[in-house]
Tab-separated table of N, CA and C and ligand atoms in Angstrom:
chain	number	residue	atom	x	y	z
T	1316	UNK	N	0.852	-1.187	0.000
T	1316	UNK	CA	0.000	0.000	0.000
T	1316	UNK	C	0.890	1.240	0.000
T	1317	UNK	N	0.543	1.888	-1.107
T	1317	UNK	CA	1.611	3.165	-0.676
T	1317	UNK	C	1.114	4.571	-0.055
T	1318	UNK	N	1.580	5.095	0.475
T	1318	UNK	CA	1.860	6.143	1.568
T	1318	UNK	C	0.563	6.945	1.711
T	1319	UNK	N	0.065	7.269	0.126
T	1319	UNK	CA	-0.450	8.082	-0.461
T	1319	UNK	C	-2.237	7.510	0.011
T	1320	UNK	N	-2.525	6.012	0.235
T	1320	UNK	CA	-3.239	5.388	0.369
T	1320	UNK	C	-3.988	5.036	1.837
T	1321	UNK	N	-2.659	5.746	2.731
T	1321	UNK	CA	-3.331	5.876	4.504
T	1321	UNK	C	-4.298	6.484	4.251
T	1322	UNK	N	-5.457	6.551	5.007
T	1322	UNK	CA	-6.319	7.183	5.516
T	1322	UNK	C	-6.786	7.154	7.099
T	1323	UNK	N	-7.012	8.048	7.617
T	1323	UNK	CA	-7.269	8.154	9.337
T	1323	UNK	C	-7.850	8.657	9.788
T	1324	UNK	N	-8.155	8.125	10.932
T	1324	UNK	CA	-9.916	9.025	11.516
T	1324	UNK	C	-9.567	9.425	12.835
T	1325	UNK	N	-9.998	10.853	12.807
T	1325	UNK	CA	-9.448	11.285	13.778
T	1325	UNK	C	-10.373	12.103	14.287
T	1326	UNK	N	-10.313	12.416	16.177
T	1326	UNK	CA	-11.208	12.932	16.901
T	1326	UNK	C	-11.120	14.339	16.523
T	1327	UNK	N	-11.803	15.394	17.113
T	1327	UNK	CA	-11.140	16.565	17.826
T	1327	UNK	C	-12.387	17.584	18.360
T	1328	UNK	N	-11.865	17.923	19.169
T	1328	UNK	CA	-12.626	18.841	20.736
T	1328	UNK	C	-12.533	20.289	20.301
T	1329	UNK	N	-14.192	20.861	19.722
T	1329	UNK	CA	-13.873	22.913	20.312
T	1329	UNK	C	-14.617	22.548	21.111
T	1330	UNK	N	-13.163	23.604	22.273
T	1330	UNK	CA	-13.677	23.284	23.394
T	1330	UNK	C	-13.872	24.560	24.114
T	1331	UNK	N	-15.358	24.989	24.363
T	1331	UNK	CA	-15.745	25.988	24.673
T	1331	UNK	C	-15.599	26.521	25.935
T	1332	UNK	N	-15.324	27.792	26.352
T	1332	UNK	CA	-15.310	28.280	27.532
T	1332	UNK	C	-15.245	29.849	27.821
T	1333	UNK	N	-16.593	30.149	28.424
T	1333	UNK	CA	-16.767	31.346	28.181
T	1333	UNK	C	-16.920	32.087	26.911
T	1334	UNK	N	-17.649	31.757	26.208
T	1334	UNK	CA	-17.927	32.340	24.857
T	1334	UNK	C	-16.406	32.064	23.794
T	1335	UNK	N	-15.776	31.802	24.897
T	1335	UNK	CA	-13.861	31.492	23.811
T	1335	UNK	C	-13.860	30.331	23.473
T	1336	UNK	N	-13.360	29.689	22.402
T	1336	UNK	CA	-12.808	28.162	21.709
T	1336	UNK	C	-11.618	28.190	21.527
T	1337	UNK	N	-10.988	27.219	22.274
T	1337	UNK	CA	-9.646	26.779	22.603
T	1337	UNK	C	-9.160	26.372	21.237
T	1338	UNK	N	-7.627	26.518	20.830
T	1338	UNK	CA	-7.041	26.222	19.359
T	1338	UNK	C	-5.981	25.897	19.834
T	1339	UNK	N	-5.502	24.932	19.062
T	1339	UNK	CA	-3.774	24.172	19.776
T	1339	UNK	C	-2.595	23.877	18.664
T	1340	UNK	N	-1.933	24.518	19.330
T	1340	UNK	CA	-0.638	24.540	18.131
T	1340	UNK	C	0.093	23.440	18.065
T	1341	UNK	N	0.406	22.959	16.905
T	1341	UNK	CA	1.343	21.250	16.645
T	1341	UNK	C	2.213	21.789	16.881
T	1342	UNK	N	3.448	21.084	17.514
T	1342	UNK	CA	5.054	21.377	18.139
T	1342	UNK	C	5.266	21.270	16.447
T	1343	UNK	N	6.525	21.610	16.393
T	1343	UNK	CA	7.295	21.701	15.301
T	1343	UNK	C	7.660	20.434	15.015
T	1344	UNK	N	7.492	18.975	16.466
T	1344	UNK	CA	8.353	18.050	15.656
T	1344	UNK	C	7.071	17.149	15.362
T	1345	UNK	N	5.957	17.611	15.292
T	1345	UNK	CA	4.635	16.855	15.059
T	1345	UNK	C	4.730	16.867	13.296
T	1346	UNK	N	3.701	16.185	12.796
T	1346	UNK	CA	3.149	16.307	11.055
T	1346	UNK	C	2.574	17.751	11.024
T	1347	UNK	N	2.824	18.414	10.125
T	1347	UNK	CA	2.057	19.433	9.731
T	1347	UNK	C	2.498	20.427	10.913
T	1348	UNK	N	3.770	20.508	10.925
T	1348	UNK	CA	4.183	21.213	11.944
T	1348	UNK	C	3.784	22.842	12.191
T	1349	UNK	N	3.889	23.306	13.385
T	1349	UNK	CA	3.306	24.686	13.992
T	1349	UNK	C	2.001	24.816	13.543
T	1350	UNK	N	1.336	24.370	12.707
T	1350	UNK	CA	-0.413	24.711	11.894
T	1350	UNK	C	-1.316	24.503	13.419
T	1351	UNK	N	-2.236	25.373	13.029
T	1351	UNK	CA	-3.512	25.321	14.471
T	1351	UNK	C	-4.288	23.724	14.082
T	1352	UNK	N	-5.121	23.152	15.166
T	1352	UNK	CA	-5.791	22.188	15.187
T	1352	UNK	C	-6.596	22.320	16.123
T	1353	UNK	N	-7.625	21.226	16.538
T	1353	UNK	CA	-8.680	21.210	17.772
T	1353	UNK	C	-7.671	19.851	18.232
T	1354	UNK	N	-7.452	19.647	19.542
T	1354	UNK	CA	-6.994	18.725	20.442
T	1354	UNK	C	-7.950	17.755	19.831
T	1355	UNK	N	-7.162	16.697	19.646
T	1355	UNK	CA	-7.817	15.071	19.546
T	1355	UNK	C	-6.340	14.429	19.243
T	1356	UNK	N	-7.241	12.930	18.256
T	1356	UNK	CA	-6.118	12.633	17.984
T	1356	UNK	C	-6.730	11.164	17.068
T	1357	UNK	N	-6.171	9.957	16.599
T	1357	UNK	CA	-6.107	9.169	16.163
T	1357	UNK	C	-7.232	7.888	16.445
T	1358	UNK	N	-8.065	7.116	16.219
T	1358	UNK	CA	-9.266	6.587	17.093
T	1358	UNK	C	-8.609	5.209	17.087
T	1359	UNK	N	-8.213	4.648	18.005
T	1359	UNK	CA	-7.378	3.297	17.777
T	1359	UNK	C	-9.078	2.203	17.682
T	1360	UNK	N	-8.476	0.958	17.332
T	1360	UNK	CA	-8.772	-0.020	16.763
T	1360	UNK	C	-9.760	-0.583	18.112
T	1361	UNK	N	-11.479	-0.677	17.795
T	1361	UNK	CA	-12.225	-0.928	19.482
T	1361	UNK	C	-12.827	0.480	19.638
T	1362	UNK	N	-11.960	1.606	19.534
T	1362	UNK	CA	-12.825	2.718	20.374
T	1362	UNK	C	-13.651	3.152	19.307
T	1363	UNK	N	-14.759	4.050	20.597
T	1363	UNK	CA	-15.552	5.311	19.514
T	1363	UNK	C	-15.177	6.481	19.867
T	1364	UNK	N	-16.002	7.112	18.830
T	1364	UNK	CA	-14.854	8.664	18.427
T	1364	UNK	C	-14.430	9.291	20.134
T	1365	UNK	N	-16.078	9.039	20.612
T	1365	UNK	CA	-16.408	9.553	22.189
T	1365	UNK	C	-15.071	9.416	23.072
T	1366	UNK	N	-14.695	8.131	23.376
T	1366	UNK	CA	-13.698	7.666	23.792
T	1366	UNK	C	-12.197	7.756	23.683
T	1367	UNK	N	-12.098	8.116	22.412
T	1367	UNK	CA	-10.919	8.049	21.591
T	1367	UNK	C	-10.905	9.908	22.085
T	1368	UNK	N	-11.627	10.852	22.053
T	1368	UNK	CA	-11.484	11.943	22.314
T	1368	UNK	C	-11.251	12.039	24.068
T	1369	UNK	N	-11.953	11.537	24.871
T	1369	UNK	CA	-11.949	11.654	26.208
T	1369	UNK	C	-10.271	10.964	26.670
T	1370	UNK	N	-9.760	9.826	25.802
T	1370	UNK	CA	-8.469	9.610	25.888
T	1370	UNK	C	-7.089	10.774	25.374
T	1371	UNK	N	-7.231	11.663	23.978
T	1371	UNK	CA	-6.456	12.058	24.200
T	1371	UNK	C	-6.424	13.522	24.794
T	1372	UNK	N	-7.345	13.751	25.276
T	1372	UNK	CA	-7.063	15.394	26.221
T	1372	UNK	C	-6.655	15.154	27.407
T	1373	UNK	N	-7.403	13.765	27.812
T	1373	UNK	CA	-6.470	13.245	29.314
T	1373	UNK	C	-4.311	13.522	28.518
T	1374	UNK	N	-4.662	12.639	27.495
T	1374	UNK	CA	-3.132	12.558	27.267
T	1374	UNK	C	-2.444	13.576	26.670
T	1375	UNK	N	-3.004	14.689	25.605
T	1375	UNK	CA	-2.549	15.611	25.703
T	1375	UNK	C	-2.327	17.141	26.091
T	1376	UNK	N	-3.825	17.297	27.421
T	1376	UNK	CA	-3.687	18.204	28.099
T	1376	UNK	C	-4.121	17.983	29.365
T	1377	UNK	N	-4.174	17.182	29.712
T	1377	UNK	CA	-4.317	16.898	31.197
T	1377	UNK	C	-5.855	17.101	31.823
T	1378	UNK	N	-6.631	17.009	30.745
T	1378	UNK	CA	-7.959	17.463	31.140
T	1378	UNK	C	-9.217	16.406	30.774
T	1379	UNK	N	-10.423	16.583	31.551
T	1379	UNK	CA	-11.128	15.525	31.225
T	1379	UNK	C	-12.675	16.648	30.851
T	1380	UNK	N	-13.076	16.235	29.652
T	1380	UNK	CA	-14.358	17.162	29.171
T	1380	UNK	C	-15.374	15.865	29.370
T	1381	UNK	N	-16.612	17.230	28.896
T	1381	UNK	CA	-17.659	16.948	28.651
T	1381	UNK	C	-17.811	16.823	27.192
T	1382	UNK	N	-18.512	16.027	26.508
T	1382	UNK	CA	-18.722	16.132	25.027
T	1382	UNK	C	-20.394	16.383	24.631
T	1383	UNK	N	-20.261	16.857	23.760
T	1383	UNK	CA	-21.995	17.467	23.399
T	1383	UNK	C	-21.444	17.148	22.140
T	1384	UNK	N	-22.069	18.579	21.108
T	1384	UNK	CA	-22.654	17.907	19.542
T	1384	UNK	C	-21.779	17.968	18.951
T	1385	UNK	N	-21.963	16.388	18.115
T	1385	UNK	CA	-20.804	16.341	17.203
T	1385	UNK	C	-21.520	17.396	15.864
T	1386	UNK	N	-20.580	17.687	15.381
T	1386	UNK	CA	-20.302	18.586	13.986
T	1386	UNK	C	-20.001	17.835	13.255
T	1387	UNK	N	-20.240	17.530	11.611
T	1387	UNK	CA	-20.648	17.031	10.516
T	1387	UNK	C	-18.660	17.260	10.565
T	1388	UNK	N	-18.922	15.765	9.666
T	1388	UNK	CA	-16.780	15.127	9.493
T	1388	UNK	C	-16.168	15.701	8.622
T	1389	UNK	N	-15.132	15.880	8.464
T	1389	UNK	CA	-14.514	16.613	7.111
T	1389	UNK	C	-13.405	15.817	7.027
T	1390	UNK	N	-13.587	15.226	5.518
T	1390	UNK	CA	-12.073	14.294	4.961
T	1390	UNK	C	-11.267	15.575	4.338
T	1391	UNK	N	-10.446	15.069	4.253
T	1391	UNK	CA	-8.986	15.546	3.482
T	1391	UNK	C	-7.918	15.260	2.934
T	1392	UNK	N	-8.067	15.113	2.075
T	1392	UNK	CA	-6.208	14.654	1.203
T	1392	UNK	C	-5.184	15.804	1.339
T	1393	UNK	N	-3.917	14.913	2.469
T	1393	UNK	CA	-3.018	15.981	2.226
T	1393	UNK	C	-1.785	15.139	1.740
T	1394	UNK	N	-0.347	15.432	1.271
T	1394	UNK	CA	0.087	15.033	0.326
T	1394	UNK	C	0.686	13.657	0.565
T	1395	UNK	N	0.874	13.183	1.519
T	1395	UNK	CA	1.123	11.533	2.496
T	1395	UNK	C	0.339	11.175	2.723
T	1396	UNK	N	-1.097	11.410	3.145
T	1396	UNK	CA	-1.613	11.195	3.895
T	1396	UNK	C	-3.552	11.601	4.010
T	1397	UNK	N	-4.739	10.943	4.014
T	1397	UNK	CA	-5.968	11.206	4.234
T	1397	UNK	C	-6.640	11.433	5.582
T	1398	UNK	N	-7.506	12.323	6.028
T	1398	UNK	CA	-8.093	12.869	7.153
T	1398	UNK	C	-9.068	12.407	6.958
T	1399	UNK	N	-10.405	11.807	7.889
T	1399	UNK	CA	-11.691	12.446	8.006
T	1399	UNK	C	-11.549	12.464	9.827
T	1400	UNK	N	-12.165	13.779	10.087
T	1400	UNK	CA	-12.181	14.749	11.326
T	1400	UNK	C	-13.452	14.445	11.589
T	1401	UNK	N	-13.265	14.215	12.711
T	1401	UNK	CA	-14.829	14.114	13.733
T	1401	UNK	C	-15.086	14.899	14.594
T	1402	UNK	N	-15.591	16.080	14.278
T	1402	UNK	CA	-15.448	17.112	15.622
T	1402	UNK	C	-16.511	17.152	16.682
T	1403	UNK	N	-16.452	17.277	17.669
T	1403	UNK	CA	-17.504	17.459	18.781
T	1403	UNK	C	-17.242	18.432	20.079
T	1404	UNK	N	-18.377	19.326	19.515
T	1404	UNK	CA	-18.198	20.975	20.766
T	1404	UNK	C	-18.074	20.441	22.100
T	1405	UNK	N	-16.895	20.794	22.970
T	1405	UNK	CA	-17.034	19.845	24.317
T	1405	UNK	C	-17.283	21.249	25.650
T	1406	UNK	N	-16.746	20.463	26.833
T	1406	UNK	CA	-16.482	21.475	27.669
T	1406	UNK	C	-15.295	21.162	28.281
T	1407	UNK	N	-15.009	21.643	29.321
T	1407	UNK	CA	-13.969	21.435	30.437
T	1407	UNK	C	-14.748	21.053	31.750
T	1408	UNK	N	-14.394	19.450	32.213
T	1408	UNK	CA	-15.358	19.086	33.142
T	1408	UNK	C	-14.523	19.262	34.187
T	1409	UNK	N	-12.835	18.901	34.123
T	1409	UNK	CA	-12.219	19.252	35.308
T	1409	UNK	C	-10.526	18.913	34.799
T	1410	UNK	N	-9.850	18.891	35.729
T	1410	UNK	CA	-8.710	19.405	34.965
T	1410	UNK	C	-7.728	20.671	34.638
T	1411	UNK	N	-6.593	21.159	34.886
T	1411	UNK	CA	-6.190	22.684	34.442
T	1411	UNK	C	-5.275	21.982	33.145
T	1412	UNK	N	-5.482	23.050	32.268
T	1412	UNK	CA	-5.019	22.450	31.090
T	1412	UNK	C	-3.068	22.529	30.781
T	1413	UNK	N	-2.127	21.688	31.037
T	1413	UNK	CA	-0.993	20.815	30.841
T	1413	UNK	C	-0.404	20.604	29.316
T	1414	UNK	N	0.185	21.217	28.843
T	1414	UNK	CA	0.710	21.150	27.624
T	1414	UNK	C	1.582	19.904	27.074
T	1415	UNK	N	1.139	18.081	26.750
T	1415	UNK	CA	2.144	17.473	27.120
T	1415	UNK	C	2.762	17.358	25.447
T	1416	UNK	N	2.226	17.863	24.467
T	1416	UNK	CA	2.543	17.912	22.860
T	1416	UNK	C	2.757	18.788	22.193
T	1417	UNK	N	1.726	19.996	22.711
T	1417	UNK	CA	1.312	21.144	21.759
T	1417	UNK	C	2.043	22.195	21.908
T	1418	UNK	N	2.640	23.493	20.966
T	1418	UNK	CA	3.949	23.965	21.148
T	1418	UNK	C	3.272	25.760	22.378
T	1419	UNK	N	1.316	24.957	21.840
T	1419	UNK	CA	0.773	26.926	22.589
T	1419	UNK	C	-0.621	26.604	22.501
T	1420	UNK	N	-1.395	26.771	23.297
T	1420	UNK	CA	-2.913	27.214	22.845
T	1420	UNK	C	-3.389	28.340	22.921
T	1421	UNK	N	-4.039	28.773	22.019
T	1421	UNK	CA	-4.813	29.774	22.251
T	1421	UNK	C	-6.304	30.426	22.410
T	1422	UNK	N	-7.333	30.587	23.154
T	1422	UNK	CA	-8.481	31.215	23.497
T	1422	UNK	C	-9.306	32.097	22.780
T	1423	UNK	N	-10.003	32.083	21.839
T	1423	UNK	CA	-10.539	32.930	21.125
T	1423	UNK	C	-11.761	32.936	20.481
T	1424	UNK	N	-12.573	34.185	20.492
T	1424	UNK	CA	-13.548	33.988	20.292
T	1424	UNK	C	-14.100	33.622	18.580
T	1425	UNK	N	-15.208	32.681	18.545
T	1425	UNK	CA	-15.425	31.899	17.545
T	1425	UNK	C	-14.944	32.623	16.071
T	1426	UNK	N	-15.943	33.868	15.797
T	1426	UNK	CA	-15.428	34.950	14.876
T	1426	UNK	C	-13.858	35.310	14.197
T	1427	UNK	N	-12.963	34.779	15.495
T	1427	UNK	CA	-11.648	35.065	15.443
T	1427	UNK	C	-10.586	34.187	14.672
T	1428	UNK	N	-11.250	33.180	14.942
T	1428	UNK	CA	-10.554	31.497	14.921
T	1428	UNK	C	-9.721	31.379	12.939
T	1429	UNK	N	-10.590	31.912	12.560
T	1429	UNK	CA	-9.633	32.246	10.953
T	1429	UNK	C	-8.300	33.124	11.399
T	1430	UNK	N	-8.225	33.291	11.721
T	1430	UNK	CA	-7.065	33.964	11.492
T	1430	UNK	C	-5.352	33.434	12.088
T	1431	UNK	N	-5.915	31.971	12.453
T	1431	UNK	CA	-5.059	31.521	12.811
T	1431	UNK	C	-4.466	30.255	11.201
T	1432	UNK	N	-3.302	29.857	11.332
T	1432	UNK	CA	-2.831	29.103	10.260
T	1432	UNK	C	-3.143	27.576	10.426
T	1433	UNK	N	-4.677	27.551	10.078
T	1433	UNK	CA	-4.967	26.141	10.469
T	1433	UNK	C	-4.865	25.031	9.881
T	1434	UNK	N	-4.918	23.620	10.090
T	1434	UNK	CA	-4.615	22.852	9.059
T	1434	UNK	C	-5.412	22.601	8.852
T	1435	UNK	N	-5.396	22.072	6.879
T	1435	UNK	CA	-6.060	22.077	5.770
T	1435	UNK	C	-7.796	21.538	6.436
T	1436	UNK	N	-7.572	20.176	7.106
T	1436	UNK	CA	-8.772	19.860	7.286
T	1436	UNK	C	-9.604	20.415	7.925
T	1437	UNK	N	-9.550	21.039	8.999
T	1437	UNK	CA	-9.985	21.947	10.022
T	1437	UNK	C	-10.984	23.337	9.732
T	1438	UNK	N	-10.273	23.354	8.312
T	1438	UNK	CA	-11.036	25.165	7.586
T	1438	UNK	C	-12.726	24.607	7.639
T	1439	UNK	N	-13.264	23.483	6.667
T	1439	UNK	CA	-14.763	23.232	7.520
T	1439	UNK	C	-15.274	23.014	8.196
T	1440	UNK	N	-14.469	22.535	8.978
T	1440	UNK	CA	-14.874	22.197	10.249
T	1440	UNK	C	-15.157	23.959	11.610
T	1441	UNK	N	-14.195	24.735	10.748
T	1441	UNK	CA	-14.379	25.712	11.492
T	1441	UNK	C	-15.688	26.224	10.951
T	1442	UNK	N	-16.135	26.385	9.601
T	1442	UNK	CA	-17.010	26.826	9.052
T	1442	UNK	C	-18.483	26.321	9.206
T	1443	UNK	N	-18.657	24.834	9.968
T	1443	UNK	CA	-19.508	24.298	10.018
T	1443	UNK	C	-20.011	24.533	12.030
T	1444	UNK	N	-18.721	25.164	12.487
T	1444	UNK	CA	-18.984	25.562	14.029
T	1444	UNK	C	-19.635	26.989	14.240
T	1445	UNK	N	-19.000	27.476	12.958
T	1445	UNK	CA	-19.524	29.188	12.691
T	1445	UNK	C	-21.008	29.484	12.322
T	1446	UNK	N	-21.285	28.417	11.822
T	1446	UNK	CA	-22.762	28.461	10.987
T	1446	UNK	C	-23.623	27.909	12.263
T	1447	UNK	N	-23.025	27.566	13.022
T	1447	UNK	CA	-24.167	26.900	14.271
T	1447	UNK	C	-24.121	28.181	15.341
T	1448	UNK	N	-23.333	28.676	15.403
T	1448	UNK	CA	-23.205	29.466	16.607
T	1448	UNK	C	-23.993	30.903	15.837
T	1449	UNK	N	-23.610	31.097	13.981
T	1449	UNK	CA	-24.988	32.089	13.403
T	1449	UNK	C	-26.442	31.629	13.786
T	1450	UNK	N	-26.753	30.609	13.918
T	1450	UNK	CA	-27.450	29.589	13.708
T	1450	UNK	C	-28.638	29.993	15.256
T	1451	UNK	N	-27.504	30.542	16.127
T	1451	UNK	CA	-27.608	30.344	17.246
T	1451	UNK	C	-27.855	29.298	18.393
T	1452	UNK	N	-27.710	27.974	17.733
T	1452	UNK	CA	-27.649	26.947	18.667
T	1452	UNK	C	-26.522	26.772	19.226
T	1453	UNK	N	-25.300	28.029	19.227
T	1453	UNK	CA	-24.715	28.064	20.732
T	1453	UNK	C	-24.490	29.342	21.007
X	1973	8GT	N1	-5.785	16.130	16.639
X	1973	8GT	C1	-6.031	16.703	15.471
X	1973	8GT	N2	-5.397	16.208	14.378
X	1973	8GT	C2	-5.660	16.808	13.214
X	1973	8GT	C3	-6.539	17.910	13.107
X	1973	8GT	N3	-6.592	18.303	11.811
X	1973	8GT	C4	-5.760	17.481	11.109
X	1973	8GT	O1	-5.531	17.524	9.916
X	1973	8GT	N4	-5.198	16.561	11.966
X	1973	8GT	C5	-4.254	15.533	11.586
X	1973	8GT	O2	-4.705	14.281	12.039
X	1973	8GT	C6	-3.645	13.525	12.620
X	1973	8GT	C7	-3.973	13.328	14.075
X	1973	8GT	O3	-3.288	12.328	14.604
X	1973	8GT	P1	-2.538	12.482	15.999
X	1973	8GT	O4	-2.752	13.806	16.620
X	1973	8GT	O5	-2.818	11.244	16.744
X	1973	8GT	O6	-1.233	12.496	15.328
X	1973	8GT	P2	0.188	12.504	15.841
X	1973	8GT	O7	0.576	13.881	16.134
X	1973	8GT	O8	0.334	11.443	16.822
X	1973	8GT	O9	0.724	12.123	14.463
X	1973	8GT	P3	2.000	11.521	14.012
X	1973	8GT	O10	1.557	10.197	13.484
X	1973	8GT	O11	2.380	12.494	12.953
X	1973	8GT	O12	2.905	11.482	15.208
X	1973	8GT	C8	-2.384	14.335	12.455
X	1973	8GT	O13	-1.719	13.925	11.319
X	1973	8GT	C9	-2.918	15.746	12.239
X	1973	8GT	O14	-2.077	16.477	11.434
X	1973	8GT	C10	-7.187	18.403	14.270
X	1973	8GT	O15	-7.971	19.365	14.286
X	1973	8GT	N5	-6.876	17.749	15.434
């Protein structure tokens, strides 16, 4: 199978607080280095997305959420490698948030969130969080 032919499913958490949505920067020695993302991560083999998300914020920020609505998936071809993103608006159930991957996060309100250098898959996913919160169902 060549390279070009991975595909991966992957979680990820906006995670709301106080009208702000949390954004997390890839370390430099991650894939797709320094680009913004939503905290998640990879759904191993057995879990659901639910799970697979509640595992990696324990593991990569030290925190344990709440999860509410998932947001519609977004695949992606990037040049190694295929995405489809499973996003789901969470909270912060307890926990202070622990940086054990990410190079920064940052806090910002929904409106704002473009203006960060996000990766490729993420742009609908932001667009599909924007249209709910026009929407006003948050
Ligand atoms: N967690 C997360 N990953 C994302 C997002 N958008 C996106 O394209 N990805 C990609 O999906 C993959 C997530 O897997 P991961 O977080 O478990 O990856 P990792 O850093 O361990 O990857 P590695 O295999 O490069 O070490 C990464 O390749 C990442 O670039 C996002 O919003 N959140």
């Amino acid at each position: 199978m060549s390279a070009k032919a991975i595909h991966i499913n992957v979680t990820c958490a906006i995670i709301e607080q106080d009208g702000l949505v949390l954004a997390a920067q890839r370390s430099a020695a991650m894939s797709l280095p320094l680009k913004w993302e939503f905290p998640g991560g990879k759904i191993d083999p057995g879990e659901t997305p639910e799970e697979c998300l509640r595992r990696e914020l324990v593991e990569e920020m030290g925190i344990h959420v709440i999860i509410g609505k998932s947001l519609p998936t977004s695949m992606h071809h990037y040049p190694t490698f295929a995405v489809t993103l499973h996003p789901f608006v969470c909270s912060i159930n307890s926990g202070v948030i622990v940086l054990h991957e990410h190079a920064a996060i940052v806090w910002l309100p929904p409106e704002k969130l473009h203006t960060l250098d996000w990766a490729e898959a993420d742009v609908p996913v932001i667009g599909s969080y924007l249209a709910e919160c026009k929407a006003g169902f948050r």
